[in-house]
mmCIF file of C-alpha atoms in Angstrom:
data_model
loop_
_atom_site.group_PDB
_atom_site.id
_atom_site.type_symbol
_atom_site.label_atom_id
_atom_site.label_comp_id
_atom_site.label_asym_id
_atom_site.label_seq_id
_atom_site.Cartn_x
_atom_site.Cartn_y
_atom_site.Cartn_z
ATOM 1 C CA MET W 17 -53.100 18.538 -10.293
ATOM 2 C CA ALA W 18 -55.575 21.242 -10.350
ATOM 3 C CA SER W 19 -58.613 20.961 -12.432
ATOM 4 C CA ASN W 20 -61.112 24.399 -12.989
ATOM 5 C CA GLY W 21 -58.929 26.004 -10.706
ATOM 6 C CA VAL W 22 -59.606 23.860 -7.887
ATOM 7 C CA GLU W 23 -56.997 21.683 -6.295
ATOM 8 C CA GLU W 24 -57.339 17.938 -6.297
ATOM 9 C CA PRO W 25 -56.344 16.226 -3.114
ATOM 10 C CA LEU W 26 -53.544 14.054 -3.054
ATOM 11 C CA LEU W 27 -54.322 10.060 -3.941
ATOM 12 C CA SER W 28 -55.065 7.943 -1.283
ATOM 13 C CA GLY W 29 -52.010 6.222 0.314
ATOM 14 C CA MET W 30 -49.431 8.826 -1.247
ATOM 15 C CA VAL W 31 -47.550 11.551 0.747
ATOM 16 C CA ASP W 32 -47.259 15.074 0.788
ATOM 17 C CA PRO W 33 -43.894 15.683 -0.903
ATOM 18 C CA SER W 34 -42.998 18.625 0.943
ATOM 19 C CA VAL W 35 -44.209 16.286 4.575
ATOM 20 C CA GLN W 36 -41.999 13.127 2.619
ATOM 21 C CA THR W 37 -38.989 15.395 2.284
ATOM 22 C CA LYS W 38 -38.965 16.845 5.997
ATOM 23 C CA LYS W 39 -39.372 13.249 6.946
ATOM 24 C CA LYS W 40 -36.384 12.277 5.144
ATOM 25 C CA ASN W 41 -34.244 15.186 6.784
ATOM 26 C CA PHE W 42 -35.475 14.055 9.580
ATOM 27 C CA LEU W 43 -34.051 10.721 9.508
ATOM 28 C CA LYS W 44 -30.854 11.658 8.159
ATOM 29 C CA ARG W 45 -30.176 14.203 11.246
ATOM 30 C CA ARG W 46 -31.791 11.448 13.177
ATOM 31 C CA TYR W 47 -29.357 8.407 11.844
ATOM 32 C CA ARG W 48 -26.362 10.272 10.307
ATOM 33 C CA HIS W 49 -25.661 12.926 12.697
ATOM 34 C CA SER W 50 -23.302 10.609 14.577
ATOM 35 C CA LYS W 51 -21.531 9.403 11.636
ATOM 36 C CA SER W 52 -18.478 11.314 11.818
ATOM 37 C CA ALA W 53 -18.367 11.460 15.691
ATOM 38 C CA PRO W 54 -15.436 8.604 16.051
ATOM 39 C CA LEU W 55 -13.554 9.941 13.286
ATOM 40 C CA ALA W 56 -13.749 13.249 14.553
ATOM 41 C CA GLU W 57 -11.808 12.022 17.521
ATOM 42 C CA PHE W 58 -9.362 10.013 15.539
ATOM 43 C CA PHE W 59 -8.270 12.744 12.911
ATOM 44 C CA PRO W 60 -6.676 15.936 13.942
ATOM 45 C CA SER W 61 -7.395 19.282 12.858
ATOM 46 C CA GLU W 62 -6.179 20.137 9.233
ATOM 47 C CA THR W 63 -2.515 21.191 9.140
ATOM 48 C CA LYS W 64 -0.909 24.033 7.205
ATOM 49 C CA GLY W 65 2.006 22.911 5.333
ATOM 50 C CA THR W 66 4.069 19.768 5.103
ATOM 51 C CA GLY W 67 4.045 19.535 8.738
ATOM 52 C CA GLN W 68 4.216 15.621 10.714
ATOM 53 C CA ILE W 69 1.257 13.994 10.806
ATOM 54 C CA PRO W 70 0.477 13.893 14.418
ATOM 55 C CA HIS W 71 0.232 10.124 15.962
ATOM 56 C CA THR W 72 -3.413 9.644 17.994
ATOM 57 C CA GLU W 73 -3.298 6.463 20.203
ATOM 58 C CA SER W 74 -6.248 4.358 20.103
ATOM 59 C CA ILE W 75 -7.885 3.094 22.880
ATOM 60 C CA THR W 76 -6.452 -0.761 22.516
ATOM 61 C CA GLY W 77 -2.639 1.103 22.082
ATOM 62 C CA LYS W 78 -2.859 2.170 25.743
ATOM 63 C CA LEU W 79 -3.561 -1.448 26.704
ATOM 64 C CA HIS W 80 -0.225 -2.687 25.124
ATOM 65 C CA PRO W 81 3.311 -1.912 25.565
ATOM 66 C CA THR W 82 4.759 1.201 23.885
ATOM 67 C CA PHE W 83 7.510 0.848 21.618
ATOM 68 C CA LYS W 84 10.065 1.924 24.196
ATOM 69 C CA GLN W 85 8.960 -0.684 26.322
ATOM 70 C CA VAL W 86 9.316 -3.101 23.580
ATOM 71 C CA ALA W 87 13.083 -2.262 23.170
ATOM 72 C CA ILE W 88 13.910 -2.493 26.862
ATOM 73 C CA PHE W 89 12.141 -5.872 27.125
ATOM 74 C CA LEU W 90 14.253 -7.156 23.984
ATOM 75 C CA ALA W 91 17.113 -5.644 25.511
ATOM 76 C CA VAL W 92 16.870 -7.120 28.808
ATOM 77 C CA TYR W 93 16.008 -10.576 26.829
ATOM 78 C CA LEU W 94 18.984 -10.454 24.708
ATOM 79 C CA GLY W 95 21.138 -8.757 27.651
ATOM 80 C CA VAL W 96 20.511 -11.634 30.030
ATOM 81 C CA GLY W 97 20.591 -14.187 27.303
ATOM 82 C CA ALA W 98 23.804 -13.018 26.250
ATOM 83 C CA VAL W 99 25.371 -13.046 29.861
ATOM 84 C CA THR W 100 24.186 -16.776 30.478
ATOM 85 C CA PHE W 101 25.260 -18.299 27.344
ATOM 86 C CA LEU W 102 28.387 -16.747 27.574
ATOM 87 C CA LEU W 103 29.171 -18.017 30.939
ATOM 88 C CA VAL W 104 28.399 -21.261 29.923
ATOM 89 C CA ARG W 105 29.930 -21.183 25.976
ATOM 90 C CA ASN W 106 32.119 -23.676 26.432
ATOM 91 C CA GLN W 107 29.470 -26.552 27.142
ATOM 92 C CA ILE W 108 27.928 -25.199 23.423
ATOM 93 C CA GLU W 109 29.358 -26.977 20.831
ATOM 94 C CA GLY W 110 29.481 -25.698 17.050
ATOM 95 C CA LYS W 111 31.801 -23.254 15.266
ATOM 96 C CA LYS W 112 32.148 -20.188 17.089
ATOM 97 C CA THR W 113 33.700 -16.626 16.202
ATOM 98 C CA ASP W 114 33.551 -13.950 19.038
ATOM 99 C CA GLY W 115 31.892 -15.450 22.597
ATOM 100 C CA PHE W 116 29.745 -12.217 23.030
ATOM 101 C CA LEU W 117 28.473 -12.094 19.710
ATOM 102 C CA ASP W 118 27.880 -15.984 19.548
ATOM 103 C CA ALA W 119 25.909 -15.734 22.937
ATOM 104 C CA VAL W 120 23.666 -12.991 21.107
ATOM 105 C CA TYR W 121 23.138 -14.739 17.697
ATOM 106 C CA PHE W 122 22.686 -17.882 19.780
ATOM 107 C CA CYS W 123 19.771 -16.197 21.644
ATOM 108 C CA ILE W 124 18.469 -14.946 18.364
ATOM 109 C CA VAL W 125 18.548 -18.262 16.855
ATOM 110 C CA THR W 126 16.839 -19.988 20.132
ATOM 111 C CA MET W 127 13.761 -17.137 20.273
ATOM 112 C CA THR W 128 12.614 -17.142 16.688
ATOM 113 C CA THR W 129 12.960 -21.248 16.943
ATOM 114 C CA VAL W 130 15.391 -20.907 13.445
ATOM 115 C CA GLY W 131 17.917 -23.239 15.009
ATOM 116 C CA TYR W 132 20.375 -23.809 12.157
ATOM 117 C CA GLY W 133 22.435 -26.444 14.495
ATOM 118 C CA ASP W 134 25.644 -24.181 14.064
ATOM 119 C CA LEU W 135 25.512 -23.851 17.542
ATOM 120 C CA VAL W 136 23.945 -26.549 19.985
ATOM 121 C CA PRO W 137 23.818 -27.030 24.024
ATOM 122 C CA ASP W 138 25.993 -30.059 24.701
ATOM 123 C CA SER W 139 25.066 -30.251 28.426
ATOM 124 C CA THR W 140 22.363 -30.552 30.824
ATOM 125 C CA LEU W 141 22.476 -27.377 31.891
ATOM 126 C CA THR W 142 22.822 -25.537 28.249
ATOM 127 C CA LYS W 143 19.815 -27.772 27.408
ATOM 128 C CA LEU W 144 17.863 -26.268 30.031
ATOM 129 C CA LEU W 145 18.551 -23.210 29.672
ATOM 130 C CA ALA W 146 18.080 -23.378 25.753
ATOM 131 C CA CYS W 147 14.379 -24.552 26.713
ATOM 132 C CA ALA W 148 13.700 -21.623 29.115
ATOM 133 C CA PHE W 149 14.935 -19.232 26.647
ATOM 134 C CA VAL W 150 13.308 -20.795 23.633
ATOM 135 C CA PHE W 151 9.532 -20.486 25.319
ATOM 136 C CA THR W 152 10.270 -16.954 26.746
ATOM 137 C CA GLY W 153 11.634 -15.718 23.348
ATOM 138 C CA MET W 154 8.466 -16.989 21.758
ATOM 139 C CA ALA W 155 6.200 -15.583 24.289
ATOM 140 C CA LEU W 156 8.313 -12.043 23.652
ATOM 141 C CA ILE W 157 7.556 -12.187 20.173
ATOM 142 C CA GLY W 158 3.827 -13.110 20.430
ATOM 143 C CA LEU W 159 2.790 -10.866 22.963
ATOM 144 C CA ILE W 160 5.536 -7.786 22.425
ATOM 145 C CA LEU W 161 7.284 -7.848 19.408
ATOM 146 C CA SER W 162 4.106 -7.807 17.132
ATOM 147 C CA LYS W 163 3.485 -4.026 18.855
ATOM 148 C CA ALA W 164 6.659 -3.184 17.493
ATOM 149 C CA ALA W 165 6.197 -4.383 14.107
ATOM 150 C CA ASP W 166 2.176 -2.613 14.063
ATOM 151 C CA TYR W 167 4.091 0.290 15.187
ATOM 152 C CA LEU W 168 6.543 0.322 12.148
ATOM 153 C CA VAL W 169 3.861 -0.585 9.944
ATOM 154 C CA GLU W 170 1.647 2.468 10.959
ATOM 155 C CA LYS W 171 4.321 4.926 10.332
ATOM 156 C CA GLN W 172 4.885 3.327 6.746
ATOM 157 C CA GLU W 173 1.285 3.382 5.910
ATOM 158 C CA ILE W 174 1.176 7.218 5.812
ATOM 159 C CA LEU W 175 4.220 7.258 3.607
ATOM 160 C CA LEU W 176 2.614 4.566 1.617
ATOM 161 C CA VAL W 177 -0.324 6.477 0.849
ATOM 162 C CA LYS W 178 1.392 9.958 0.153
ATOM 163 C CA ALA W 179 3.362 8.011 -2.535
ATOM 164 C CA LEU W 180 0.349 6.521 -4.148
ATOM 165 C CA HIS W 181 -1.077 10.354 -4.452
ATOM 166 C CA MET W 182 2.230 12.131 -5.259
ATOM 167 C CA SER W 183 0.613 14.033 -7.822
ATOM 168 C CA HIS W 184 -2.303 14.967 -6.324
ATOM 169 C CA LYS W 185 -2.815 17.615 -3.330
ATOM 170 C CA VAL W 186 -4.086 15.494 -0.725
ATOM 171 C CA SER W 187 -4.707 16.884 3.018
ATOM 172 C CA THR W 188 -3.913 15.256 6.175
ATOM 173 C CA THR W 189 -7.383 14.539 7.016
ATOM 174 C CA GLU W 190 -7.852 13.072 3.508
ATOM 175 C CA ILE W 191 -4.424 10.931 3.950
ATOM 176 C CA LEU W 192 -5.745 9.606 7.351
ATOM 177 C CA LYS W 193 -9.162 8.999 5.975
ATOM 178 C CA GLU W 194 -7.472 6.671 3.325
ATOM 179 C CA VAL W 195 -5.476 4.746 5.794
ATOM 180 C CA GLU W 196 -8.466 4.234 7.997
ATOM 181 C CA THR W 197 -10.685 3.068 5.244
ATOM 182 C CA ASN W 198 -8.087 0.584 3.835
ATOM 183 C CA LYS W 199 -6.222 -0.240 6.706
ATOM 184 C CA VAL W 200 -5.871 -3.716 6.093
ATOM 185 C CA ARG W 201 -4.929 -3.822 2.474
ATOM 186 C CA TYR W 202 -1.911 -1.066 3.232
ATOM 187 C CA LYS W 203 -0.482 -3.016 6.274
ATOM 188 C CA CYS W 204 -0.464 -5.795 3.955
ATOM 189 C CA LEU W 205 0.878 -4.085 1.143
ATOM 190 C CA THR W 206 3.651 -2.172 3.348
ATOM 191 C CA VAL W 207 4.540 -5.434 5.192
ATOM 192 C CA PHE W 208 5.197 -7.192 1.773
ATOM 193 C CA ILE W 209 7.129 -4.586 0.492
ATOM 194 C CA LEU W 210 9.302 -4.417 3.625
ATOM 195 C CA LEU W 211 9.568 -8.292 3.386
ATOM 196 C CA LEU W 212 10.978 -8.177 -0.256
ATOM 197 C CA VAL W 213 13.324 -5.729 0.756
ATOM 198 C CA LEU W 214 14.899 -7.859 3.655
ATOM 199 C CA ILE W 215 14.880 -11.258 1.448
ATOM 200 C CA ILE W 216 16.900 -9.247 -1.286
ATOM 201 C CA ILE W 217 19.318 -7.382 1.452
ATOM 202 C CA GLY W 218 19.734 -11.194 3.093
ATOM 203 C CA THR W 219 20.527 -12.962 -0.275
ATOM 204 C CA ILE W 220 22.932 -10.277 -1.519
ATOM 205 C CA PHE W 221 24.602 -10.307 2.108
ATOM 206 C CA LEU W 222 24.747 -13.976 2.135
ATOM 207 C CA ALA W 223 26.227 -13.891 -1.392
ATOM 208 C CA THR W 224 29.051 -11.508 -0.775
ATOM 209 C CA VAL W 225 30.249 -12.065 2.785
ATOM 210 C CA GLU W 226 29.558 -15.643 3.532
ATOM 211 C CA LYS W 227 30.647 -16.369 0.006
ATOM 212 C CA LEU W 228 27.419 -18.219 -0.815
ATOM 213 C CA ASP W 229 26.430 -18.945 -4.463
ATOM 214 C CA LEU W 230 23.139 -17.056 -5.504
ATOM 215 C CA VAL W 231 20.948 -20.144 -5.280
ATOM 216 C CA ASP W 232 22.299 -21.089 -1.539
ATOM 217 C CA ALA W 233 22.164 -17.215 -0.777
ATOM 218 C CA PHE W 234 18.518 -17.358 -1.373
ATOM 219 C CA TYR W 235 17.705 -20.939 -0.160
ATOM 220 C CA CYS W 236 19.667 -19.598 3.386
ATOM 221 C CA VAL W 237 17.509 -16.821 3.408
ATOM 222 C CA CYS W 238 13.903 -18.856 2.827
ATOM 223 C CA ALA W 239 15.120 -21.482 5.004
ATOM 224 C CA THR W 240 15.616 -18.977 7.809
ATOM 225 C CA ILE W 241 12.784 -16.434 7.708
ATOM 226 C CA THR W 242 10.586 -19.228 7.710
ATOM 227 C CA THR W 243 12.204 -20.864 10.736
ATOM 228 C CA LEU W 244 13.003 -24.117 8.805
ATOM 229 C CA GLY W 245 16.863 -23.967 9.784
ATOM 230 C CA TYR W 246 17.884 -26.815 7.893
ATOM 231 C CA GLY W 247 21.622 -26.307 9.256
ATOM 232 C CA ASP W 248 23.475 -27.145 6.234
ATOM 233 C CA LYS W 249 23.910 -23.135 5.353
ATOM 234 C CA SER W 250 23.923 -20.319 7.605
ATOM 235 C CA PHE W 251 25.849 -17.359 9.051
ATOM 236 C CA SER W 252 29.460 -18.390 9.870
ATOM 237 C CA THR W 253 31.684 -15.295 9.838
ATOM 238 C CA GLU W 254 31.548 -12.983 12.514
ATOM 239 C CA VAL W 255 30.236 -10.325 10.528
ATOM 240 C CA GLY W 256 27.584 -12.504 9.362
ATOM 241 C CA ARG W 257 26.551 -13.193 12.691
ATOM 242 C CA ALA W 258 26.820 -9.649 13.585
ATOM 243 C CA PHE W 259 24.354 -9.123 10.329
ATOM 244 C CA ALA W 260 21.958 -11.793 11.630
ATOM 245 C CA VAL W 261 21.389 -10.451 14.981
ATOM 246 C CA ILE W 262 19.452 -7.643 13.376
ATOM 247 C CA TRP W 263 18.348 -9.577 9.943
ATOM 248 C CA ILE W 264 16.865 -12.843 11.671
ATOM 249 C CA LEU W 265 14.635 -10.745 14.285
ATOM 250 C CA THR W 266 13.166 -8.740 11.919
ATOM 251 C CA SER W 267 12.937 -10.829 8.778
ATOM 252 C CA THR W 268 10.757 -13.466 10.797
ATOM 253 C CA ILE W 269 8.471 -11.309 12.283
ATOM 254 C CA THR W 270 7.893 -9.339 9.240
ATOM 255 C CA LEU W 271 7.066 -12.757 7.773
ATOM 256 C CA ALA W 272 4.603 -13.949 10.233
ATOM 257 C CA GLN W 273 2.935 -10.280 10.417
ATOM 258 C CA PHE W 274 2.815 -10.743 6.309
ATOM 259 C CA PHE W 275 0.611 -14.129 6.952
ATOM 260 C CA LEU W 276 -1.234 -12.309 9.727
ATOM 261 C CA TYR W 277 -2.256 -9.190 7.592
ATOM 262 C CA PHE W 278 -2.990 -11.392 4.413
ATOM 263 C CA ALA W 279 -5.676 -13.803 6.425
ATOM 264 C CA GLU W 280 -7.011 -10.529 8.107
ATOM 265 C CA LEU W 281 -7.648 -8.903 4.298
ATOM 266 C CA ASN W 282 -9.393 -12.027 3.105
ATOM 267 C CA THR W 283 -11.499 -12.158 6.017
ATOM 268 C CA GLU W 284 -12.424 -8.244 5.404
ATOM 269 C CA ARG W 285 -13.070 -9.006 1.876
ATOM 270 C CA ARG W 286 -15.506 -11.460 2.748
ATOM 271 C CA GLN W 287 -17.258 -9.491 5.102
ATOM 272 C CA ARG W 288 -17.427 -6.467 2.504
ATOM 273 C CA ALA W 289 -18.753 -9.028 0.096
ATOM 274 C CA LEU W 290 -21.458 -10.198 2.336
ATOM 275 C CA ALA W 291 -22.464 -6.293 3.352
ATOM 276 C CA ASN W 292 -22.800 -5.590 -0.246
ATOM 277 C CA TRP W 293 -25.298 -8.671 -0.950
ATOM 278 C CA VAL W 294 -27.350 -7.521 2.269
ATOM 279 C CA ARG W 295 -27.510 -4.222 1.143
ATOM 280 C CA THR W 296 -28.477 -4.879 -2.714
ATOM 281 C CA ARG W 297 -30.638 -7.584 -1.696
ATOM 282 C CA LYS W 298 -34.496 -6.848 -2.166
ATOM 283 C CA MET W 299 -36.522 -6.864 0.974
ATOM 284 C CA THR W 300 -39.432 -9.676 1.400
ATOM 285 C CA SER W 301 -42.310 -10.160 3.682
ATOM 286 C CA VAL W 302 -40.434 -12.685 5.175
ATOM 287 C CA ASP W 303 -37.390 -10.168 5.801
ATOM 288 C CA LEU W 304 -39.950 -7.400 6.793
ATOM 289 C CA GLU W 305 -41.470 -9.514 9.463
ATOM 290 C CA ALA W 306 -38.204 -10.545 11.006
ATOM 291 C CA ALA W 307 -37.265 -7.136 11.168
ATOM 292 C CA ASP W 308 -40.486 -5.861 12.924
ATOM 293 C CA ILE W 309 -38.932 -5.894 16.521
ATOM 294 C CA ASP W 310 -41.057 -5.077 18.627
ATOM 295 C CA ASP W 311 -44.182 -7.112 16.541
ATOM 296 C CA ASP W 312 -46.142 -3.619 15.865
ATOM 297 C CA GLY W 313 -46.913 -4.636 12.381
ATOM 298 C CA PHE W 314 -44.482 -1.722 10.997
ATOM 299 C CA VAL W 315 -40.833 -1.169 10.628
ATOM 300 C CA ASP W 316 -39.152 1.884 11.279
ATOM 301 C CA ALA W 317 -35.795 3.237 10.325
ATOM 302 C CA SER W 318 -34.273 1.905 13.465
ATOM 303 C CA ASP W 319 -35.760 -1.771 12.992
ATOM 304 C CA PHE W 320 -34.733 -1.467 9.568
ATOM 305 C CA ILE W 321 -31.090 -0.662 10.417
ATOM 306 C CA ILE W 322 -30.840 -3.282 13.310
ATOM 307 C CA TYR W 323 -31.927 -5.819 10.943
ATOM 308 C CA LYS W 324 -29.556 -4.978 8.088
ATOM 309 C CA LEU W 325 -26.533 -4.881 10.695
ATOM 310 C CA LYS W 326 -27.409 -8.323 12.231
ATOM 311 C CA GLU W 327 -27.643 -9.939 8.400
ATOM 312 C CA MET W 328 -24.344 -8.463 7.818
ATOM 313 C CA GLY W 329 -23.027 -9.839 10.964
ATOM 314 C CA LYS W 330 -21.664 -6.644 12.260
ATOM 315 C CA ILE W 331 -24.028 -7.118 15.291
ATOM 316 C CA SER W 332 -25.581 -10.081 17.121
ATOM 317 C CA GLN W 333 -28.854 -10.407 18.968
ATOM 318 C CA GLU W 334 -26.813 -10.684 22.165
ATOM 319 C CA ASP W 335 -25.164 -7.351 21.349
ATOM 320 C CA ILE W 336 -28.536 -5.841 21.267
ATOM 321 C CA SER W 337 -29.659 -7.214 24.251
ATOM 322 C CA LEU W 338 -26.505 -5.987 25.877
ATOM 323 C CA LEU W 339 -27.400 -2.155 24.879
ATOM 324 C CA LEU W 340 -30.756 -2.496 25.687
ATOM 325 C CA GLU W 341 -29.799 -3.445 29.354
ATOM 326 C CA GLU W 342 -27.389 -0.381 29.251
ATOM 327 C CA PHE W 343 -30.307 2.095 27.601
ATOM 328 C CA LYS W 344 -32.600 0.751 30.475
ATOM 329 C CA ASP W 345 -29.976 1.561 33.325
ATOM 330 C CA LEU W 346 -29.914 4.845 31.949
ATOM 331 C CA ASP W 347 -33.247 5.797 31.123
ATOM 332 C CA VAL W 348 -33.960 6.694 35.038
ATOM 333 C CA ASP W 349 -37.301 8.008 34.645
ATOM 334 C CA GLN W 350 -38.554 4.975 32.356
ATOM 335 C CA SER W 351 -39.571 7.367 29.671
ATOM 336 C CA GLY W 352 -38.385 5.628 26.642
ATOM 337 C CA THR W 353 -35.603 8.229 25.777
ATOM 338 C CA LEU W 354 -32.416 9.644 27.281
ATOM 339 C CA SER W 355 -31.886 13.021 28.354
ATOM 340 C CA VAL W 356 -29.147 15.022 30.154
ATOM 341 C CA SER W 357 -31.191 14.400 33.605
ATOM 342 C CA ASP W 358 -31.166 10.905 32.805
ATOM 343 C CA ILE W 359 -27.236 10.605 32.503
ATOM 344 C CA THR W 360 -26.571 12.872 35.492
ATOM 345 C CA LEU W 361 -28.971 10.693 37.858
ATOM 346 C CA ALA W 362 -27.635 7.355 36.285
ATOM 347 C CA GLN W 363 -24.032 8.796 36.942
ATOM 348 C CA SER W 364 -24.916 9.902 40.435
#
């Protein structure tokens, strides 16, 4: 406040508001400048109209088989299995329909570990073949078919978000951001809806084609998708087994994916609850001392951010040490900062 036309100095320990504003803006520029950098690569530019949303392949996506490769591996597995079990069909006991269809059906029931018992190996050769195909089939489901399920779920996520926001005009970028923010939740919801549809379709099919009553049809569906395979109820007609080849494979994988996403969703909720607790908890002198990484008696913005991220469990001390080692390797002139010349020299 000014007194008698003379401006009084600021009180001791207080910062000039203009300096404080500049410092605040500097910190925002410094620590939030790269906030959207990863998203800029993930999200495509705005598209006009209602065109198809382009699919951006992630880095990890390149490490897994593509959807086309999944189809090829599955076709090879079923093809080899069908021919193999067709050649030894006389050594397989049970209720049979068509030779080739029964062989494919036996492959599906074996690889998904449903094992109804309506078709069973009856010789040493067929038992050994069944052992080989069940392990190969389980590996195929675990390593490859989950990728196909992920691919299909991700395609449906966009449609689900669009349906939820149908009454609002939502841009492509906003839809993709919504999917990315609640990715696990939308995956869990999408797979759950798909699972319900498969249960209903299977129950209706068994009731109408296999002539089971409604309770037995639902019972057979549950025993199948959970791979219990009691064997008292199964697909016994030619049309039923043709349907089962696709339905059993799809439904068992969908149920497994649902449990996986459900567990992932619970883990994500616990992580968010922990992060929210860390953000809202008041700092104490003990926290201040722990956050002082370089032991200089002061905690700057970078120290504070690193301490909070460690509390949230998003990074560990090992991560920090590895990153510091990388920084030292890049800091060729050992100035404590990185420049274009440092990067050039480090790369060369």
